[in-house]
PDB file of C-alpha atoms in Angstrom:
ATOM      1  CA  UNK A  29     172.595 174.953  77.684  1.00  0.00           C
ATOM      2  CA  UNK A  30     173.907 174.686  73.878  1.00  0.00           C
ATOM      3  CA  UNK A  31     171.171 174.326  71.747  1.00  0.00           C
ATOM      4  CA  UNK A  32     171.259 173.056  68.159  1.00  0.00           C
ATOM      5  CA  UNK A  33     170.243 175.049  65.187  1.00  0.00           C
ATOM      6  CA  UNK A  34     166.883 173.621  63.732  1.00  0.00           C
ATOM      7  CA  UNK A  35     164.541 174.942  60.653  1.00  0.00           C
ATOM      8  CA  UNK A  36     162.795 178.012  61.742  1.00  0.00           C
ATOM      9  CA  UNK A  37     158.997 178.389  61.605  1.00  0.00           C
ATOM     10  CA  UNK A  38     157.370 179.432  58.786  1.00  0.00           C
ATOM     11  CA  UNK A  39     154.228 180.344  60.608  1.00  0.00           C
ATOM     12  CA  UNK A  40     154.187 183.797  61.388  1.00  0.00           C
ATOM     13  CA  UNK A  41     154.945 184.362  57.807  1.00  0.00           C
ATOM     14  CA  UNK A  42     152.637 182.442  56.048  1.00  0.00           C
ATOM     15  CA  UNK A  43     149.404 183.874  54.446  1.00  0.00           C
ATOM     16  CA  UNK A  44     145.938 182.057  54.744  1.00  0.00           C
ATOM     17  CA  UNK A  45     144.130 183.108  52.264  1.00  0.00           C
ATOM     18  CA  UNK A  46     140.798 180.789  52.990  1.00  0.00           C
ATOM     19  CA  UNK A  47     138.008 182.908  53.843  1.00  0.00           C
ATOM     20  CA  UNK A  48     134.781 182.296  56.236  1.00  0.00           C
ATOM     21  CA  UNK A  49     131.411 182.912  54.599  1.00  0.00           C
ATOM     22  CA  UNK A  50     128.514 183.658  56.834  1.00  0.00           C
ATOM     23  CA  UNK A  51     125.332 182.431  55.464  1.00  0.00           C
ATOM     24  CA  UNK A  52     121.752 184.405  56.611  1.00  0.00           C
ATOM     25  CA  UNK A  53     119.170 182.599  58.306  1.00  0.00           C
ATOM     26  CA  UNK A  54     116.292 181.910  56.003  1.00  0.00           C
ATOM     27  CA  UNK A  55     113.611 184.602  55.830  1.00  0.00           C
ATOM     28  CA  UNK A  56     109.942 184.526  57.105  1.00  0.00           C
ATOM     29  CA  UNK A  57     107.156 184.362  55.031  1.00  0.00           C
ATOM     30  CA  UNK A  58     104.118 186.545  56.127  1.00  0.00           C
ATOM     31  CA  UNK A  59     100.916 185.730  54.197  1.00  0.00           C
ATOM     32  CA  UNK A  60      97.979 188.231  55.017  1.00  0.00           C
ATOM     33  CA  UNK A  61      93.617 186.572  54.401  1.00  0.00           C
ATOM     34  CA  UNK A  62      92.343 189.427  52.169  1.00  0.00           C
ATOM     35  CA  UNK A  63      88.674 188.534  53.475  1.00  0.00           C
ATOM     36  CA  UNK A  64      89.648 189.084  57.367  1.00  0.00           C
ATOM     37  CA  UNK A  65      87.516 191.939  57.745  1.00  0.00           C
ATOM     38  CA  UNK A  66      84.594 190.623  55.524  1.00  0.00           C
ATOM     39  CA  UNK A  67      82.153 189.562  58.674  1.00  0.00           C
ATOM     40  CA  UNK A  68      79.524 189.395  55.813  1.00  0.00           C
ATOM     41  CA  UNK A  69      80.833 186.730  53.861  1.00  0.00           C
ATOM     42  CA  UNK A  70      81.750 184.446  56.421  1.00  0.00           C
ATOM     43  CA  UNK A  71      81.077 183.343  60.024  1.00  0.00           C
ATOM     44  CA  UNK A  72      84.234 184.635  62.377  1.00  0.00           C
ATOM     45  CA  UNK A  73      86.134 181.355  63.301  1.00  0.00           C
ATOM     46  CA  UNK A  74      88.654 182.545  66.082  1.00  0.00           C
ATOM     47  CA  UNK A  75      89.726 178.975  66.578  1.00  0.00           C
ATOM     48  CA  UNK A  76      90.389 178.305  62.950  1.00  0.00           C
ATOM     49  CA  UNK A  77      92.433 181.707  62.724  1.00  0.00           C
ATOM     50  CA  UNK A  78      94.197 181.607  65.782  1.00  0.00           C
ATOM     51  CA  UNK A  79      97.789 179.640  64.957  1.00  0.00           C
ATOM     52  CA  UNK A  80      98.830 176.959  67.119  1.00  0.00           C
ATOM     53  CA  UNK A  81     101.148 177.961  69.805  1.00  0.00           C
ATOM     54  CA  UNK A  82     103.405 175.632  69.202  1.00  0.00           C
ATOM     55  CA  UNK A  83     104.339 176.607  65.548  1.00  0.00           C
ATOM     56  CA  UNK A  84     105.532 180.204  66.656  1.00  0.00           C
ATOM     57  CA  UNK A  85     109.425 180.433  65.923  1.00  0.00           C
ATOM     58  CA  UNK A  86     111.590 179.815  68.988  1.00  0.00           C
ATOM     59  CA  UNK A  87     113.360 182.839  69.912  1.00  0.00           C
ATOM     60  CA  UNK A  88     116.169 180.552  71.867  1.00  0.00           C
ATOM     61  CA  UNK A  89     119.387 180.117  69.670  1.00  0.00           C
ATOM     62  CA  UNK A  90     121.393 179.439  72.182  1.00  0.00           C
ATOM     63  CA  UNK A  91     124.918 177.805  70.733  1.00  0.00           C
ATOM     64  CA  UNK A  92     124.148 174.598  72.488  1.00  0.00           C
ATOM     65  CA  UNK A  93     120.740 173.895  71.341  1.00  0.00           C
ATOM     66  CA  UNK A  94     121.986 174.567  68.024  1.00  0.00           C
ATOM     67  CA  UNK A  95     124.621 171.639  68.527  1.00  0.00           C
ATOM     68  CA  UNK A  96     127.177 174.114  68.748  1.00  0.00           C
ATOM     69  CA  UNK A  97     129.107 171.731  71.360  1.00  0.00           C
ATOM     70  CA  UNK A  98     127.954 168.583  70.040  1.00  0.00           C
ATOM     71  CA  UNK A  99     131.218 167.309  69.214  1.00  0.00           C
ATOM     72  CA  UNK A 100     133.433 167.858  72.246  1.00  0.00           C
ATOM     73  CA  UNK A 101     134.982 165.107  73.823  1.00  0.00           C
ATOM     74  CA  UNK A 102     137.470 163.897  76.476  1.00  0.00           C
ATOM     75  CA  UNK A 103     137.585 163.244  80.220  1.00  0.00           C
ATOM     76  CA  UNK A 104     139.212 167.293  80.945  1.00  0.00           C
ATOM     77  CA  UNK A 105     136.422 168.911  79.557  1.00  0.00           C
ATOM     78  CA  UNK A 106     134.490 168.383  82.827  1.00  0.00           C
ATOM     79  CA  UNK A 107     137.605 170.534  84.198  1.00  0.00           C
ATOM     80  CA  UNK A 108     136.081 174.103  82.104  1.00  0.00           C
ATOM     81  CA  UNK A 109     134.513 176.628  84.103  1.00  0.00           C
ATOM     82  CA  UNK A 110     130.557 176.256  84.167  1.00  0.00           C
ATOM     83  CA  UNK A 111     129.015 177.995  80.849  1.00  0.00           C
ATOM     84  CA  UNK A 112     129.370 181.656  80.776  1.00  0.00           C
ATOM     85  CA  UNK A 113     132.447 182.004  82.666  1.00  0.00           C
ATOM     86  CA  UNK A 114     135.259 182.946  80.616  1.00  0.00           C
ATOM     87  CA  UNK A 115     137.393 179.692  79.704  1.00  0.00           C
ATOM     88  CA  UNK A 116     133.709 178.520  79.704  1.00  0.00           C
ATOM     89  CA  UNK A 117     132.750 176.477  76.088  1.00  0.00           C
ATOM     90  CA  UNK A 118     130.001 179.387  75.760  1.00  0.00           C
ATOM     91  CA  UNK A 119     133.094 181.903  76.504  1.00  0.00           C
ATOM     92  CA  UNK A 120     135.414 180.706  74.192  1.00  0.00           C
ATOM     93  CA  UNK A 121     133.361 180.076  71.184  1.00  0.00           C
ATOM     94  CA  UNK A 122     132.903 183.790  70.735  1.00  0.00           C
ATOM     95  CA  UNK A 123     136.714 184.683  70.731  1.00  0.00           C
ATOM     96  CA  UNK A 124     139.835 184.130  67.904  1.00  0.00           C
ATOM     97  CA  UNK A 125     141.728 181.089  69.154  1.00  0.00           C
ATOM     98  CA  UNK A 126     144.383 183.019  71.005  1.00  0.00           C
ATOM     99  CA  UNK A 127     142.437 185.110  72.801  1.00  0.00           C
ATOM    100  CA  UNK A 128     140.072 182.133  73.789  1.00  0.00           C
ATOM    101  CA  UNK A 129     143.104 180.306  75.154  1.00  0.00           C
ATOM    102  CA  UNK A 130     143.493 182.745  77.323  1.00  0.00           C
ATOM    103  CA  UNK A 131     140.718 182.651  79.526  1.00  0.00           C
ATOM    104  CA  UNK A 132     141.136 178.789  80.013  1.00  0.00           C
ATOM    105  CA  UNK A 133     142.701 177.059  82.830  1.00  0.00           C
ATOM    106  CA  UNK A 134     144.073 174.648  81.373  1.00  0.00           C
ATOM    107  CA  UNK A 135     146.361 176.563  79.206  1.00  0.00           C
ATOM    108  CA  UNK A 136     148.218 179.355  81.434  1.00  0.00           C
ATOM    109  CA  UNK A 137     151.815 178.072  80.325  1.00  0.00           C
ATOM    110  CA  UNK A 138     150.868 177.720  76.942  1.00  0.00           C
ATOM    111  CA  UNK A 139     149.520 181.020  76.778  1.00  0.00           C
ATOM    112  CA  UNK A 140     152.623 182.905  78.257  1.00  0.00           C
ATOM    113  CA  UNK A 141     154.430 180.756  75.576  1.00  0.00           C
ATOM    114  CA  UNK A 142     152.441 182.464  72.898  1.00  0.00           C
ATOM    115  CA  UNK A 143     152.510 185.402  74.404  1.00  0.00           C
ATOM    116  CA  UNK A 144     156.500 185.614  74.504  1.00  0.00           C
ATOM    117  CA  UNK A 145     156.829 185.579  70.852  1.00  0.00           C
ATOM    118  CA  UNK A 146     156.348 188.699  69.671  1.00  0.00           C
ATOM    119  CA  UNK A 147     153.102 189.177  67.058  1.00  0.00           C
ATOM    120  CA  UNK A 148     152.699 185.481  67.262  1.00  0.00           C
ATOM    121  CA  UNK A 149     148.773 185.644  69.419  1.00  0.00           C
ATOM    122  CA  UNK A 150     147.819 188.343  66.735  1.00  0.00           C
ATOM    123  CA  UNK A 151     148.747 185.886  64.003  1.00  0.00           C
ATOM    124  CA  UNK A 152     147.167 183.320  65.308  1.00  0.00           C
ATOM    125  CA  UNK A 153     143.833 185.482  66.635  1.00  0.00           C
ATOM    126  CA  UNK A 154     143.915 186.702  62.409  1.00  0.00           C
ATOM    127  CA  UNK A 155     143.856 183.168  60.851  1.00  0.00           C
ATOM    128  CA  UNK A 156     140.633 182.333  59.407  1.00  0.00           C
ATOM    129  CA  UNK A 157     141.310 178.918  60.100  1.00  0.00           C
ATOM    130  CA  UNK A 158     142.905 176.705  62.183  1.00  0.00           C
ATOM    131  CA  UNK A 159     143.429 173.963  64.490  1.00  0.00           C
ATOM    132  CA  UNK A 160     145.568 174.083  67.657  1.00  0.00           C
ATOM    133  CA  UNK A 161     146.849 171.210  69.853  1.00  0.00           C
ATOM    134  CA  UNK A 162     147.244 172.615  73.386  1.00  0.00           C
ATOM    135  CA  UNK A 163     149.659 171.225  76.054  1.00  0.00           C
ATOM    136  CA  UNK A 164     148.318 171.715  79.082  1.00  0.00           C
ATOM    137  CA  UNK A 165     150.231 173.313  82.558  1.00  0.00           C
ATOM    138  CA  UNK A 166     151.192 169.419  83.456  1.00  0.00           C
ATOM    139  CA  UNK A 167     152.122 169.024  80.507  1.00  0.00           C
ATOM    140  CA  UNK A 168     154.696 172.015  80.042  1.00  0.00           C
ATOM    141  CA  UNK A 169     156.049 170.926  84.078  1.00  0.00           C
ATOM    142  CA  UNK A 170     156.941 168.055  82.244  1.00  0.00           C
ATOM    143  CA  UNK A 171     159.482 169.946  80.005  1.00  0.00           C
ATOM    144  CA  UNK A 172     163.055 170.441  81.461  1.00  0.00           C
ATOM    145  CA  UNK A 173     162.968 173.846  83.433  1.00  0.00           C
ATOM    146  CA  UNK A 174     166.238 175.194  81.763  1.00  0.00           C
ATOM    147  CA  UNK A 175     165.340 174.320  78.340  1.00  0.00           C
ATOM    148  CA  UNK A 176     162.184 176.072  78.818  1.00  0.00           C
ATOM    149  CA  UNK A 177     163.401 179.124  79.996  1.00  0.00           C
ATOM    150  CA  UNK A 178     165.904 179.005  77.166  1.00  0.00           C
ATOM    151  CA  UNK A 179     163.261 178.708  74.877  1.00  0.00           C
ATOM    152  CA  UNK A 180     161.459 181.667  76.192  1.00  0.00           C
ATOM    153  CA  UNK A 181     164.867 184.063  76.653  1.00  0.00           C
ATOM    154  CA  UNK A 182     165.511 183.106  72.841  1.00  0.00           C
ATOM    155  CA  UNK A 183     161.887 184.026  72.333  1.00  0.00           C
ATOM    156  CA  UNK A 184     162.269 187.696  73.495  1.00  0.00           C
ATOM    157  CA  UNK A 185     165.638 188.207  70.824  1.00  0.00           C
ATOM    158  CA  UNK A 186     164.757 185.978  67.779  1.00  0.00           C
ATOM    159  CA  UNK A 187     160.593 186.386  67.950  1.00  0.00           C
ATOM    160  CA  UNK A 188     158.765 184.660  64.938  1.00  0.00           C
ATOM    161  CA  UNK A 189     162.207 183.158  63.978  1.00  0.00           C
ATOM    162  CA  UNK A 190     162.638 181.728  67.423  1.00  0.00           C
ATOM    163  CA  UNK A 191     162.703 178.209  68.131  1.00  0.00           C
ATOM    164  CA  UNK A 192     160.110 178.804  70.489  1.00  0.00           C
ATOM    165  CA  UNK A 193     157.766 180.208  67.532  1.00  0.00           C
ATOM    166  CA  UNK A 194     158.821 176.891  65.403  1.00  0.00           C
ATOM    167  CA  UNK A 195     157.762 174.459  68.465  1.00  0.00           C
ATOM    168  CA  UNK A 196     154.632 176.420  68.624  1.00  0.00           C
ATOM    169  CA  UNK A 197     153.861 176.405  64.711  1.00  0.00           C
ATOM    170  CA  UNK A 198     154.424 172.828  65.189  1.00  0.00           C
ATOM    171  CA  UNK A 199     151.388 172.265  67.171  1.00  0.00           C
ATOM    172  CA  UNK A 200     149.225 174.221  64.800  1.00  0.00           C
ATOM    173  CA  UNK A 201     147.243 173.149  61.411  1.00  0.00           C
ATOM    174  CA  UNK A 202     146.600 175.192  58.812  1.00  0.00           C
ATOM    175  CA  UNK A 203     142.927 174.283  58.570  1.00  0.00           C
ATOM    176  CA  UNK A 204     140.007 174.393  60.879  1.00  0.00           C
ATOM    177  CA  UNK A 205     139.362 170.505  61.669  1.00  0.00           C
ATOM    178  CA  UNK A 206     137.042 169.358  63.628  1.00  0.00           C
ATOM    179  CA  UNK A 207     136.782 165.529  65.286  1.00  0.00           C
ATOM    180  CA  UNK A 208     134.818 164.021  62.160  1.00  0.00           C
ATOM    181  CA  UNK A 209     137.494 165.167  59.622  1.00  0.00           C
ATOM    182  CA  UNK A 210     141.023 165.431  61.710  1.00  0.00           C
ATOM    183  CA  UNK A 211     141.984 161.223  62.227  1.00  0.00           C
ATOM    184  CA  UNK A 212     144.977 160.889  59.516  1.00  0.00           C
ATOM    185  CA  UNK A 213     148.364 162.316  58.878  1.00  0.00           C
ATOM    186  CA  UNK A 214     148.020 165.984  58.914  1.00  0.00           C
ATOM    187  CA  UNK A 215     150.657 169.079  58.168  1.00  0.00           C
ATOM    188  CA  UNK A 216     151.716 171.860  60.505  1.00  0.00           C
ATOM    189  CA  UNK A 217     152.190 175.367  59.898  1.00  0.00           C
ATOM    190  CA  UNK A 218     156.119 174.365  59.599  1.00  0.00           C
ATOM    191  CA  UNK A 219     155.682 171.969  57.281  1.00  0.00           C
ATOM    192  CA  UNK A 220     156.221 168.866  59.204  1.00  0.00           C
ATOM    193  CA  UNK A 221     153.031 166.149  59.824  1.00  0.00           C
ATOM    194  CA  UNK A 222     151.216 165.049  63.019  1.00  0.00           C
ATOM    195  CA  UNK A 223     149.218 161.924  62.791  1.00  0.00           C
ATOM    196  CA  UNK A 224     146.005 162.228  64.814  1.00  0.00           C
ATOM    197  CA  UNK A 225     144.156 158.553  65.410  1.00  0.00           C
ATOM    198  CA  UNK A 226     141.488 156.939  67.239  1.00  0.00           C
ATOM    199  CA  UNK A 227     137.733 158.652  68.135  1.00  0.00           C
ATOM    200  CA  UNK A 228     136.097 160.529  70.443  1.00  0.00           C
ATOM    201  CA  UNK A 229     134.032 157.477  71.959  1.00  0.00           C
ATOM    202  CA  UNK A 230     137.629 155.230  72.887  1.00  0.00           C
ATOM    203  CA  UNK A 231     139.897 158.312  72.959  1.00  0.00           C
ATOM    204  CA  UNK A 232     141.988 160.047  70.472  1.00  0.00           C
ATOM    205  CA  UNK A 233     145.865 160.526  70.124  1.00  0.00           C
ATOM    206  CA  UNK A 234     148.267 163.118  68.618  1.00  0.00           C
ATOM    207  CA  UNK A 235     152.010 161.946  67.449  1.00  0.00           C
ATOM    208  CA  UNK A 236     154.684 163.942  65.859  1.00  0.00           C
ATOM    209  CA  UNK A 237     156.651 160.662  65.609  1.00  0.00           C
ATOM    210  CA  UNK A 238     158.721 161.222  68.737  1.00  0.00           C
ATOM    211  CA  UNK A 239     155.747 161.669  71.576  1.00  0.00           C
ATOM    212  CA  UNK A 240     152.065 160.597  71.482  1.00  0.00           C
ATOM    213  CA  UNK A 241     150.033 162.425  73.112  1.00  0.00           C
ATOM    214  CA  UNK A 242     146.183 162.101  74.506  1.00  0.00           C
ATOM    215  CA  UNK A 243     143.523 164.498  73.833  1.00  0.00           C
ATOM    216  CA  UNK A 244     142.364 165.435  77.183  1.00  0.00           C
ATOM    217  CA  UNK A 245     139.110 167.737  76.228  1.00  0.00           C
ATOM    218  CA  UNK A 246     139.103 167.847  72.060  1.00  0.00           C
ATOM    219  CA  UNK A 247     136.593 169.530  69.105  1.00  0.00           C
ATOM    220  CA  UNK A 248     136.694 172.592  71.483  1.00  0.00           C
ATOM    221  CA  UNK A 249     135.382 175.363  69.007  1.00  0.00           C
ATOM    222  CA  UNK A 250     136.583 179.275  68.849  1.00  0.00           C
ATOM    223  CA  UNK A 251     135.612 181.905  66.563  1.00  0.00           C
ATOM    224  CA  UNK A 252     138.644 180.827  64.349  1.00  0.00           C
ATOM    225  CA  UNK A 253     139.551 177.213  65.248  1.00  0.00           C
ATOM    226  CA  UNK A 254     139.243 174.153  66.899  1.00  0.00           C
ATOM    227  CA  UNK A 255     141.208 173.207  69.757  1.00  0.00           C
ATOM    228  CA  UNK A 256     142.621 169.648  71.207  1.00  0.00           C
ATOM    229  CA  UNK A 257     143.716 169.891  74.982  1.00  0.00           C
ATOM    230  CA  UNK A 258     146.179 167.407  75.349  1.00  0.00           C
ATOM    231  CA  UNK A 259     148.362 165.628  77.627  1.00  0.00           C
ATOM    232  CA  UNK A 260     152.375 166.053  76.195  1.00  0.00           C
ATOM    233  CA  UNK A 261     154.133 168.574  74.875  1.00  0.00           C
ATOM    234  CA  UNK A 262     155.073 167.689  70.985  1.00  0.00           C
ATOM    235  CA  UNK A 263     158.546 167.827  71.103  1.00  0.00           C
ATOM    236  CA  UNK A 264     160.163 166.438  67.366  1.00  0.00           C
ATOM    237  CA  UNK A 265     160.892 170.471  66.735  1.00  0.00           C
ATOM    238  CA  UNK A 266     162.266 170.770  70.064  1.00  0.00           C
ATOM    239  CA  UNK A 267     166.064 171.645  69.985  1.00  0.00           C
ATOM    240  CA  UNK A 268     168.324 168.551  71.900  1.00  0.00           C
ATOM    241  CA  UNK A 269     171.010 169.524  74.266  1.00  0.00           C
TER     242      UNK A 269
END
């Protein structure tokens, strides 16, 4: 199949220089009754000293209570492994976005995608920030078989010039977004825009101008990004026959 020449990606290339700050919890403060051990000047009170069970600290910060998944979304996410599995919410949160993508699914042909341009999972898995619009297996099937495999053979000679790298940047934002701030016209990491609308509560679409696409299971946080399982494969950086 003859493929036309398009603009290369720009991703692998590109340096992100915004950095993630990690903020302390706030610090206890321990107050000590200099008269404790003066029985002499007043009556012992072990009611009155004793503090109420219910204002000792809770020692459960689990992710969840902490609203860690509050904002995901969408009709797949009932599809993730049960919490603690790997592909699990609670199992991806902890790992960069590439290696979280991994262990879901959802996301096997996507991965081996990634994973056939050279460097291009450590680039991503480096990024301090970033969303990432996933194509699902379904929707990959949906992609000519021959064009595919064309994609991934040029993969394996041109790398992060490929046009396989470019259609891949082209699902990728430079910025972590998550579903409160990503509705509007957004840029890729190749420079061209993707205009996200809709909500969480009546569903929320992706369009590069040539396919929409639905967000199957969205606001899926990783240690590095936020991820948007969705239905179609963006295809205006895909080469025509």
């Amino acid at each position: 199949m003859k493929l036309q020449t398009l603009r290369r990606g720009t991703a692998a290339a590109a340096v992100l220089t915004l950095s993630i700050s990690l903020a302390a919890c706030g610090s206890e403060d321990d107050s000590s009754d200099d008269n404790a051990g003066d029985t002499s000047s007043a009556p012992a009170d072990t009611e009155s000293e004793a503090p109420p069970a219910e204002d000792t600290p809770s020692e459960d910060t689990g992710t969840e209570e902490s609203g860690e998944f509050d904002a995901v979304f969408g009709p797949a996410c009932s599809s993730l492994p049960a919490d603690g599995e790997p592909g699990s919410l609670t199992g991806m949160v902890v790992d960069p976005v590439a290696t979280a993508a991994g262990t879901n699914p959802l996301l096997k042909t996507l991965v081996a995608a990634v994973g056939a341009v050279d460097g291009l999972a450590g680039t991503l898995n480096d990024a301090p920030a970033l969303t990432v619009f996933a194509p699902t297996d379904d929707a990959f099937a949906a992609v000519d078989p021959a064009t595919l495999q064309s994609l991934l053979d040029g993969a394996k000679a041109d790398g992060a010039q490929s046009d396989l790298a470019t259609i891949l940047s082209h699902h990728v934002l430079g910025e972590n977004l998550d579903p409160a701030g990503i509705v509007g016209e957004q840029p890729t990491l190749i420079g061209d825009n993707l205009t996200v609308s809709g909500d969480p509560e009546s569903g929320m679409t992706v369009s590069d101008g040539k396919v929409e696409a639905k967000v199957l299971c969205g606001g899926i946080p990783t240690a590095n990004a936020t991820v948007y399982v969705i239905d179609s494969v963006l295809t205006n950086a895909m080469p025509t026959s």
